[in-house]
Short mmCIF file of C-alpha atoms and ligand atoms in Angstrom, two decimals:
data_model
loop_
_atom_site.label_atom_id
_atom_site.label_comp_id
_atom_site.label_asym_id
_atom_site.label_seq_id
_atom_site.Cartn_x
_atom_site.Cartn_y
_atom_site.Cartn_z
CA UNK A 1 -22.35 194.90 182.50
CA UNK A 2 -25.63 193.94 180.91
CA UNK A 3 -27.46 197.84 181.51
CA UNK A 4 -30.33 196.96 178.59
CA UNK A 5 -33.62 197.43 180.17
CA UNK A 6 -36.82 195.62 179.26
CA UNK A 7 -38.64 198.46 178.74
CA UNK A 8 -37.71 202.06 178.94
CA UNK A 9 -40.06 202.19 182.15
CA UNK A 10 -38.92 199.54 184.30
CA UNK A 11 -41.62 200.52 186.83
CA UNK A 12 -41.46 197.31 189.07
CA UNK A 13 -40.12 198.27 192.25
CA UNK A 14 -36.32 196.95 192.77
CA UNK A 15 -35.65 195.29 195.62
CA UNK A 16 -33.14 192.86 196.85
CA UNK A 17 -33.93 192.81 200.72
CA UNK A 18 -37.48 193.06 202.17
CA UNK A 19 -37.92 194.86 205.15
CA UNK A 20 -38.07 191.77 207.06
CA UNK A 21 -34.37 191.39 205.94
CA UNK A 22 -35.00 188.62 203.57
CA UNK A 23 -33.23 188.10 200.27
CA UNK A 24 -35.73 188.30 197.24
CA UNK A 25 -35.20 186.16 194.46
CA UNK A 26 -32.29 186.77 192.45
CA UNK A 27 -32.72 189.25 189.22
CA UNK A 28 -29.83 191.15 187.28
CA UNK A 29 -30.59 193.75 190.28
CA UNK A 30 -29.05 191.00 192.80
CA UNK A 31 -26.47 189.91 190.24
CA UNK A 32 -25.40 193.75 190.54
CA UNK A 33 -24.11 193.83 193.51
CA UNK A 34 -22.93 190.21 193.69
CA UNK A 35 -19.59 191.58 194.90
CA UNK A 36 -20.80 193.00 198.30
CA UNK A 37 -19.68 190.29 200.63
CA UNK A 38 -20.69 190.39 204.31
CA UNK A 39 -17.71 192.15 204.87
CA UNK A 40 -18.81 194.85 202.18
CA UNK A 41 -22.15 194.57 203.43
CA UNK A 42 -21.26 195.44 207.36
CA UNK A 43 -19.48 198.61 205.78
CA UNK A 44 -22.57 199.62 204.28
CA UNK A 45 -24.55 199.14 207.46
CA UNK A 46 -21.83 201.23 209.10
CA UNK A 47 -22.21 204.00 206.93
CA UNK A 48 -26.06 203.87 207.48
CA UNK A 49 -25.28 204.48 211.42
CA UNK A 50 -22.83 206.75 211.34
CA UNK A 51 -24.94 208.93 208.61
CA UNK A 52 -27.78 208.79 210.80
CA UNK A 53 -25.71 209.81 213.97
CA UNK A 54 -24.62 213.03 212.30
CA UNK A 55 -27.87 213.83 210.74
CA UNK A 56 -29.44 213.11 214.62
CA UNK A 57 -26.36 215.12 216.37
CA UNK A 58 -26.24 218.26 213.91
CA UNK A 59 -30.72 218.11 214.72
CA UNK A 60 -29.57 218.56 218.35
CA UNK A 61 -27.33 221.09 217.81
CA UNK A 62 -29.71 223.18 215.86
CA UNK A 63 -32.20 222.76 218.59
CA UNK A 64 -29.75 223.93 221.20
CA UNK A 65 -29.49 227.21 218.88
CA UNK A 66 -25.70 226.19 217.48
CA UNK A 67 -27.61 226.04 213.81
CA UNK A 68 -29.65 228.24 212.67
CA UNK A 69 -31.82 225.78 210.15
CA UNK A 70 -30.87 221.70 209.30
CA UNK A 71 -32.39 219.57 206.96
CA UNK A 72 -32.89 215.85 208.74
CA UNK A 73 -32.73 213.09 206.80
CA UNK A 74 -34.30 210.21 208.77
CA UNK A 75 -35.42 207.94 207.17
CA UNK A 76 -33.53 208.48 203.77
CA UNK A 77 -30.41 207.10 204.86
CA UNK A 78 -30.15 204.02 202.30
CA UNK A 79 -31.11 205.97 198.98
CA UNK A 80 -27.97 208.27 199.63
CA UNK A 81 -25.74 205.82 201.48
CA UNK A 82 -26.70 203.72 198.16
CA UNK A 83 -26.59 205.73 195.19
CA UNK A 84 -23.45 207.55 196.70
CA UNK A 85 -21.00 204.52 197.04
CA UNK A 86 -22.42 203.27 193.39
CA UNK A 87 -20.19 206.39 192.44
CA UNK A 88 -16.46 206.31 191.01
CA UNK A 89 -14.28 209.00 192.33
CA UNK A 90 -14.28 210.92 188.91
CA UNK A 91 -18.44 210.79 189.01
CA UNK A 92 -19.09 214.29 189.80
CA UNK A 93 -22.42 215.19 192.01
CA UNK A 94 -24.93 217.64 191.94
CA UNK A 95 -26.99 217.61 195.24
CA UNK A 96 -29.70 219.38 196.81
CA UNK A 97 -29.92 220.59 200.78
CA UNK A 98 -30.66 217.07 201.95
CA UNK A 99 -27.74 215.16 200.78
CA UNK A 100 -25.76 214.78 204.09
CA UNK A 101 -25.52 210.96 203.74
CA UNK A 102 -23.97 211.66 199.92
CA UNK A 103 -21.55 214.56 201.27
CA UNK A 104 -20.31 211.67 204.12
CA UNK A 105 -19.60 209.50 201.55
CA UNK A 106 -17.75 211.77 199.01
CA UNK A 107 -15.41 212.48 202.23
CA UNK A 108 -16.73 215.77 202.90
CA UNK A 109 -15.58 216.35 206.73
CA UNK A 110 -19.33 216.58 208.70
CA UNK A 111 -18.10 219.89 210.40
CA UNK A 112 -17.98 221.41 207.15
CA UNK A 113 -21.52 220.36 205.92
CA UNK A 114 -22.54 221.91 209.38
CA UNK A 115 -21.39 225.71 208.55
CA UNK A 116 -23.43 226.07 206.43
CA UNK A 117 -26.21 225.96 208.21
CA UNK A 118 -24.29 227.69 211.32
CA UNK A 119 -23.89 230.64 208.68
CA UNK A 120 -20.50 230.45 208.68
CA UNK A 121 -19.17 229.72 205.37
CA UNK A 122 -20.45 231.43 202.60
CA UNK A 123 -20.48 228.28 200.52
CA UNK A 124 -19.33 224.66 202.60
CA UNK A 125 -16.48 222.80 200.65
CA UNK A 126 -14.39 222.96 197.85
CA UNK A 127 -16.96 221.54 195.15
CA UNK A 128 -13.78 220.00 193.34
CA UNK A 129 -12.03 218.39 196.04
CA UNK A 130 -14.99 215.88 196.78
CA UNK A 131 -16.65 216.45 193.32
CA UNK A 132 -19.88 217.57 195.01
CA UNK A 133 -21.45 220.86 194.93
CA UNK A 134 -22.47 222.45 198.06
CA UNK A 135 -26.36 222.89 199.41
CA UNK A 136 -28.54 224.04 196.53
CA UNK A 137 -31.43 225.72 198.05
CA UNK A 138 -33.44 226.40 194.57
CA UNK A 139 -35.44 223.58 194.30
CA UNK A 140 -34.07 221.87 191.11
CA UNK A 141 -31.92 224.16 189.67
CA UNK A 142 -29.11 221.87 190.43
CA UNK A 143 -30.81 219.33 187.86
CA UNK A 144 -29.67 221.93 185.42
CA UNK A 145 -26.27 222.76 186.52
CA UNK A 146 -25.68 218.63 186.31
CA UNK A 147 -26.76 218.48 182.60
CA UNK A 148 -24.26 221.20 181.96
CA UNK A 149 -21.46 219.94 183.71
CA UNK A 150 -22.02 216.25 181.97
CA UNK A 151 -22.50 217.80 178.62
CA UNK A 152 -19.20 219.37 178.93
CA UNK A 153 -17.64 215.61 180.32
CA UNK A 154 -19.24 214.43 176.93
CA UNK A 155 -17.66 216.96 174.38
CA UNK A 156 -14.50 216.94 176.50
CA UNK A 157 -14.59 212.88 176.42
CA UNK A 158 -14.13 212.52 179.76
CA UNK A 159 -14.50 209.08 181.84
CA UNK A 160 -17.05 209.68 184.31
CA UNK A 161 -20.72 210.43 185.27
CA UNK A 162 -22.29 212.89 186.71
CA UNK A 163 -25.30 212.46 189.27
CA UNK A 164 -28.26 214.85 190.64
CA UNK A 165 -30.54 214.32 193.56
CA UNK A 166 -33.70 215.86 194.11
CA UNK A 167 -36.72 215.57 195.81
CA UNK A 168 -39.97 214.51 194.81
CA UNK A 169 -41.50 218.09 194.76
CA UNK A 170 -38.88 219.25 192.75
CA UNK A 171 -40.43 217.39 190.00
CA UNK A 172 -42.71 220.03 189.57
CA UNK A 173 -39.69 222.58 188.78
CA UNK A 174 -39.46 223.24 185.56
CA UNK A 175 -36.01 223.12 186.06
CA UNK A 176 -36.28 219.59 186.16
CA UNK A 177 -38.11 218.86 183.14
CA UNK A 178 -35.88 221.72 180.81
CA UNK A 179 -33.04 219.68 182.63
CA UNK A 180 -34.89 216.14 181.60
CA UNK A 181 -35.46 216.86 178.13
CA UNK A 182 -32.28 218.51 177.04
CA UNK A 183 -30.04 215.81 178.74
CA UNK A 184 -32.28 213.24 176.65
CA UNK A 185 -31.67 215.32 173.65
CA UNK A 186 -28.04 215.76 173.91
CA UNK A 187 -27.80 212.24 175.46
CA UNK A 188 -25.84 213.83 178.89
CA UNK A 189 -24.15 211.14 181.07
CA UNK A 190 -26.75 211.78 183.73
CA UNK A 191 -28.08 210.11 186.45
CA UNK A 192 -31.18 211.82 187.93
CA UNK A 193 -31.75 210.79 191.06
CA UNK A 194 -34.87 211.34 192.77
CA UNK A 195 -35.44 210.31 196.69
CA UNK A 196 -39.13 210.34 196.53
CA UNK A 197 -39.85 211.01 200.04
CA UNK A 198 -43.48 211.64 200.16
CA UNK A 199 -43.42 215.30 200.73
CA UNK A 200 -42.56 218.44 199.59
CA UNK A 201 -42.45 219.72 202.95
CA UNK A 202 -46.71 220.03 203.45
CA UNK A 203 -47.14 218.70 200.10
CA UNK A 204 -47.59 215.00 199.24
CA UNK A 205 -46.64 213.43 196.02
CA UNK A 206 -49.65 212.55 194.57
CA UNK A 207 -50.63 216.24 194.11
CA UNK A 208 -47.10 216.50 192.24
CA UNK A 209 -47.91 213.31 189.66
CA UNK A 210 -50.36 211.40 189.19
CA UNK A 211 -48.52 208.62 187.52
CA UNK A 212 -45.30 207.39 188.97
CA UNK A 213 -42.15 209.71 189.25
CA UNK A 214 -40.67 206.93 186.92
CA UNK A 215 -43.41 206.77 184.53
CA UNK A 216 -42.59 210.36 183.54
CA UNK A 217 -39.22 210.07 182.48
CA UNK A 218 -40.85 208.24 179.03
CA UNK A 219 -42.20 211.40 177.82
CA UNK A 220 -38.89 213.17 177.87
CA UNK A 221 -37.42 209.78 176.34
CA UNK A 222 -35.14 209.23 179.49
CA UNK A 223 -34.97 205.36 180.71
CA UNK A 224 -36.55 205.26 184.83
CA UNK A 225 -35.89 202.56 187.33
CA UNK A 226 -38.07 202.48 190.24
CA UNK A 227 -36.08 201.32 193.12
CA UNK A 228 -37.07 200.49 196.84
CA UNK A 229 -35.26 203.52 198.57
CA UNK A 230 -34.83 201.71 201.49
CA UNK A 231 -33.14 198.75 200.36
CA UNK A 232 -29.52 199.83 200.29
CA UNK A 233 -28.46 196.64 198.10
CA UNK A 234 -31.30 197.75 195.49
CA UNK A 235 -29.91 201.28 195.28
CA UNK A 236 -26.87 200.45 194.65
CA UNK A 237 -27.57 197.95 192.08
CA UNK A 238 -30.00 200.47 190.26
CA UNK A 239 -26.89 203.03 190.80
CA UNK A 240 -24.80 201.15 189.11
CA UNK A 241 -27.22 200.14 185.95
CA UNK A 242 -27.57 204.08 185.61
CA UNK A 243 -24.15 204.76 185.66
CA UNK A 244 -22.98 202.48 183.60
CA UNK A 245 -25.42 203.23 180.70
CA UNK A 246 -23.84 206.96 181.24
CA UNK A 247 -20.35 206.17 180.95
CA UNK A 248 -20.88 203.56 178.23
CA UNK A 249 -22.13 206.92 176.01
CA UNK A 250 -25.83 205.82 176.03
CA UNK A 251 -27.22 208.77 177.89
CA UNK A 252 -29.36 209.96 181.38
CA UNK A 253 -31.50 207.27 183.09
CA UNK A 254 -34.17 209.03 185.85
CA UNK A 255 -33.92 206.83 189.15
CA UNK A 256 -37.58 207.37 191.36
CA UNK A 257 -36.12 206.02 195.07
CA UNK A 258 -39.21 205.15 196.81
CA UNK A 259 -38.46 206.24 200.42
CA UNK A 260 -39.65 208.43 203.23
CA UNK A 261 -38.77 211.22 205.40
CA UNK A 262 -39.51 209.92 208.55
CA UNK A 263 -39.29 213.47 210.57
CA UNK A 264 -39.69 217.17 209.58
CA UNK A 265 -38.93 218.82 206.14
CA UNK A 266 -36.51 221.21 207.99
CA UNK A 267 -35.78 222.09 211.63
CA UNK A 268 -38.86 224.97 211.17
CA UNK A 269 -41.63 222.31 210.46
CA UNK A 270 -43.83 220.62 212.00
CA UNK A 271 -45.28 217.70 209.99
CA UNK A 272 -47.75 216.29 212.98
CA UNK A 273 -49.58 219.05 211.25
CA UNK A 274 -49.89 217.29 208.02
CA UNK A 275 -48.97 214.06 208.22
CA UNK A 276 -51.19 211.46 209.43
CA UNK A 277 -49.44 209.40 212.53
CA UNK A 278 -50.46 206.19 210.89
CA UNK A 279 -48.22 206.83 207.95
CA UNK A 280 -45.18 207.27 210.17
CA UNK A 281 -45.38 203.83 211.73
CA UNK A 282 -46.20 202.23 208.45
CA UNK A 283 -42.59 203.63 207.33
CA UNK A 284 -40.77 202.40 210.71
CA UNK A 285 -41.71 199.49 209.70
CA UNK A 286 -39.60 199.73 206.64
CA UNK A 287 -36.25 201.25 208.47
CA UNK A 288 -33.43 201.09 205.93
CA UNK A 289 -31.07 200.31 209.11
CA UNK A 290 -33.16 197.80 210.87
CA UNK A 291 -33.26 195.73 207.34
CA UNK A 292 -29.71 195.44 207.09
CA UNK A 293 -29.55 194.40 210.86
CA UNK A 294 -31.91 191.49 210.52
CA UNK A 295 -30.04 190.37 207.62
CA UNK A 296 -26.82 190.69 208.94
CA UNK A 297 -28.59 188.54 211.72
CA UNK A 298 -30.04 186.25 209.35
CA UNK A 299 -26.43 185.62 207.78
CA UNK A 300 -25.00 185.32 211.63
CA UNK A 301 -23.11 188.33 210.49
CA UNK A 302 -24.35 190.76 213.76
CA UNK A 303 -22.36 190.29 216.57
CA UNK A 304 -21.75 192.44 219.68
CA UNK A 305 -18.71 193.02 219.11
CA UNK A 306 -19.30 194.63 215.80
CA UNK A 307 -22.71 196.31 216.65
CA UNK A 308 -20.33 197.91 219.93
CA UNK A 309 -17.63 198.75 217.10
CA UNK A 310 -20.50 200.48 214.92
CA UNK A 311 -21.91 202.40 217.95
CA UNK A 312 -18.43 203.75 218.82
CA UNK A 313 -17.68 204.92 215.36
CA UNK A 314 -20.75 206.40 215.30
CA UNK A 315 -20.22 208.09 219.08
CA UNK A 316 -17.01 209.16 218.26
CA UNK A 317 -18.36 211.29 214.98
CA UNK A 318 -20.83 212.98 216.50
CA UNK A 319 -18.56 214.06 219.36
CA UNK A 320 -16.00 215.17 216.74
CA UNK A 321 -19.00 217.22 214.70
CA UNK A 322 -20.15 219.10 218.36
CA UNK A 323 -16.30 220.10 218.85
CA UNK A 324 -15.96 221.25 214.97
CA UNK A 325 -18.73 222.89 215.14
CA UNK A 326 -18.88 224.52 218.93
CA UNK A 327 -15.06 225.53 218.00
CA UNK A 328 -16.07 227.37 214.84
CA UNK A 329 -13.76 230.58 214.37
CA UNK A 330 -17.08 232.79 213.27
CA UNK A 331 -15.44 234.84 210.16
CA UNK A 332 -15.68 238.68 210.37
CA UNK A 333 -18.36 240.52 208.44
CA UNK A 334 -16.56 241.93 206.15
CA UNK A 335 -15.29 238.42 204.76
CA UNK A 336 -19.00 238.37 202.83
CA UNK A 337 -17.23 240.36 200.30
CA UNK A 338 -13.70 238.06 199.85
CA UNK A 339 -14.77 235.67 196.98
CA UNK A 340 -17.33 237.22 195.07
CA UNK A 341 -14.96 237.93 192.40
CA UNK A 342 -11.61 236.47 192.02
CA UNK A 343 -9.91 239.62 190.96
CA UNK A 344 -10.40 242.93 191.93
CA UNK A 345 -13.59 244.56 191.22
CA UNK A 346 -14.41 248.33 191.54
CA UNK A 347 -18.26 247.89 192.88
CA UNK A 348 -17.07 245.44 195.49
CA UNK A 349 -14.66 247.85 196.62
CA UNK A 350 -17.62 250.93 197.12
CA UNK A 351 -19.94 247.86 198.66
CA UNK A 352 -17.02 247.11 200.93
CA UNK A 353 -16.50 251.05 202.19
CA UNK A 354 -19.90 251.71 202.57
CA UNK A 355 -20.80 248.58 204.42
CA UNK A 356 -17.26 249.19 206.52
CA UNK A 357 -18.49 252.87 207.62
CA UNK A 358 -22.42 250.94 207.97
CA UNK A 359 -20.92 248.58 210.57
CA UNK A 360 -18.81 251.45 212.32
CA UNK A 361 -21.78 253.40 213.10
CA UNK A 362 -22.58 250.33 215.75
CA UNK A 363 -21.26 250.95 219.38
CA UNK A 364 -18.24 248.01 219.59
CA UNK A 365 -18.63 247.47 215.92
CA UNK A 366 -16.72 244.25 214.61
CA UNK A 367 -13.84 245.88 212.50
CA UNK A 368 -12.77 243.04 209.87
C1 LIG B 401 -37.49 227.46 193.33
C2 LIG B 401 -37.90 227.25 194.76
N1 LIG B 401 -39.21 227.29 195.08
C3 LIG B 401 -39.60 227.10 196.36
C4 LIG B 401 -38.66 226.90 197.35
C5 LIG B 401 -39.09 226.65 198.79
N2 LIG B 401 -38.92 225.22 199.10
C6 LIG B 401 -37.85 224.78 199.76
S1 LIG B 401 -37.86 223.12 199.94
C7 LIG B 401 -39.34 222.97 199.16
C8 LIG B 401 -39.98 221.61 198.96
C9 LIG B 401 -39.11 220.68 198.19
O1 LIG B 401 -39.64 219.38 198.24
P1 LIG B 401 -38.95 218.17 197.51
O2 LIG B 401 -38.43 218.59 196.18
O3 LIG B 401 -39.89 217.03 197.54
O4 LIG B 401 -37.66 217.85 198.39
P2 LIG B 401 -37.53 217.41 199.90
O5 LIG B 401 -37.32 218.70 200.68
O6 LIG B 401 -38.76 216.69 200.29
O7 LIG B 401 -36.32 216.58 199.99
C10 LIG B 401 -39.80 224.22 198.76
C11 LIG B 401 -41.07 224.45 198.05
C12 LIG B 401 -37.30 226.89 196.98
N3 LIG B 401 -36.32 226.70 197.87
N4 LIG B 401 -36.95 227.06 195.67
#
């Protein structure tokens, strides 16, 4: 694979399909992903549903008090659907609290990604059974974690990549730029990946950079693509360049994926407070699902059949995410104190009698 870019700022925007579902001319990008046929293609779309089904069913379920918090997606569905199925097995991912279309994709079961916003799992998943770390909630600090991890899969000489999302107001961390710089430095098999979605929650990108989010790799000597975030073909492809130039030893690549969050930052917000209306319906218009549909209809790929088969797959998750999660075996409160170490310790042991004789102070206290 040809991963030499033209300049170290490719700051064209990618894309393969235009909103209006139309294949652009063919570039490297297209080339890229020459393999996704329209069977590979419908699977993609399918992913796009279903993701958005679970991000719209575990939004209802917070709403109807069952979570205490989510963190909706909408909108964003093709940068992780996109970068996430670029990814080998092996490729190990550090993610942020948004990445619910990534942790469908790594296999992670949607019932788990919902306790941990039900409160009730201390963590979500076993990080090394998918290769994903759980929810980070410090914004960018799993930037750094990532770095580590894929210096160690350097010195160790290990296959893979490793891969961090983040959002665009993250960028202002300086976790991300100590995370930037080093992994340029020690040439880290890295692929940062950030879904610029507009906002960091009130806050919109342009007060976070005033150049692009690509742009700003150069100074920290780390290669950017700028990729349209809502063109799952041109995700992928970008995907792959970056991972590729990781595994073949030549170091991080920054990915900017130009996207939007089309509803709130979190279940607690209210962006009709910040966001002008207008902007909203200028990003409908670019729908990472709808594209794929009217290309798929283009190709005389979208029949009834399969857009009823799509539907039901995507029916049948959500109902299976309500049951996981209504049918959620709460764990007792004194479970909080189970895996903080894995042996022993004596000051777990006096926090666990004093907050035992706290709790049995309470009328019908919980005992375990
Ligand atoms: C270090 C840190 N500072 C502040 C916060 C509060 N906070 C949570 S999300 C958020 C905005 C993040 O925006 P962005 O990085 O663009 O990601 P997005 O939520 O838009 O995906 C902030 C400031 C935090 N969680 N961690």
């Amino acid at each position: 694979m040809d991963t030499t870019f033209s300049a170290a700022v490719d700051d064209t925007l990618i894309q393969i399909v235009t909103p209006e579902g139309v294949r652009t001319e063919p570039t490297m990008y297209s080339e890229l992903v020459g393999d996704i046929t329209t069977e590979k293609l419908r699977d993609l779309y399918e992913d796009l549903v279903v993701v958005r089904r679970i991000d719209a069913e575990a939004t209802a379920l917070q709403r109807q008090g069952e979570l205490g918090l989510w963190a909706p997606m909408l909108g964003q569905e093709a940068a992780q659907v996109g970068s996430a199925r670029a990814l080998e097995r092996d490729d190990f991912v550090f993610a942020s609290y948004r990445e619910h279309g990534v942790a469908y994709c790594r296999g992670v079961d949607p019932t788990q990604m919902l306790r941990f916003w039900r409160g009730s799992t201390q963590s979500g998943w076993d990080p090394y059974e998918y290769n994903m770390t759980t929810p980070a909630i410090i914004v960018g600090s799993q930037a750094l974690h990532a770095t580590g991890y894929g210096l160690g899969m350097k010195f160790d000489g290990a296959e893979g990549a490793v891969i961090t999302y983040f959002g665009d107001g993250a960028t202002s961390q300086g976790d991300i730029s100590e995370a930037l710089g080093f992994a340029a430095s020690f040439g880290a098999p890295v692929v940062f990946f950030c879904q610029n979605n507009q906002w960091a929650i009130s806050e919109p990108v342009t007060v976070q950079t005033h150049i692009t989010i690509a742009e700003r790799g150069r100074g920290f000597g780390v290669p950017a693509l700028r990729v349209d975030g809502n063109d799952v073909l041109a995700v992928l492809a970008a995907t792959r360049t970056a991972l590729a130039r990781a595994r073949e030893g030549s170091g991080p690549t920054l990915i900017e994926a130009v996207t939007y969050r089309m509803g709130p930052h979190t279940t607690s917000d209210d962006p009709s407070r910040y966001r002008p209306a207008a902007l909203d319906d200028e990003w409908r218009r670019k729908d990472p699902i709808d594209r794929i549909e009217r290309l798929l209809e283009r190709e005389g790929a979208m029949d009834e059949s399969f857009r009823q088969r799509v539907k039901e797959r995507a029916d049948a998750t959500a109902a299976d995410l309500r049951r996981g999660c209504l049918g959620t075996v709460e764990p007792g409160p004194m479970s909080l104190f189970d895996h903080v170490y894995a042996d022993p310790h004596p000051l777990i042991a006096e926090e666990r009698r004093a907050y035992a004789a706290y709790l049995a102070g309470f009328e019908g206290a919980v005992k375990s």
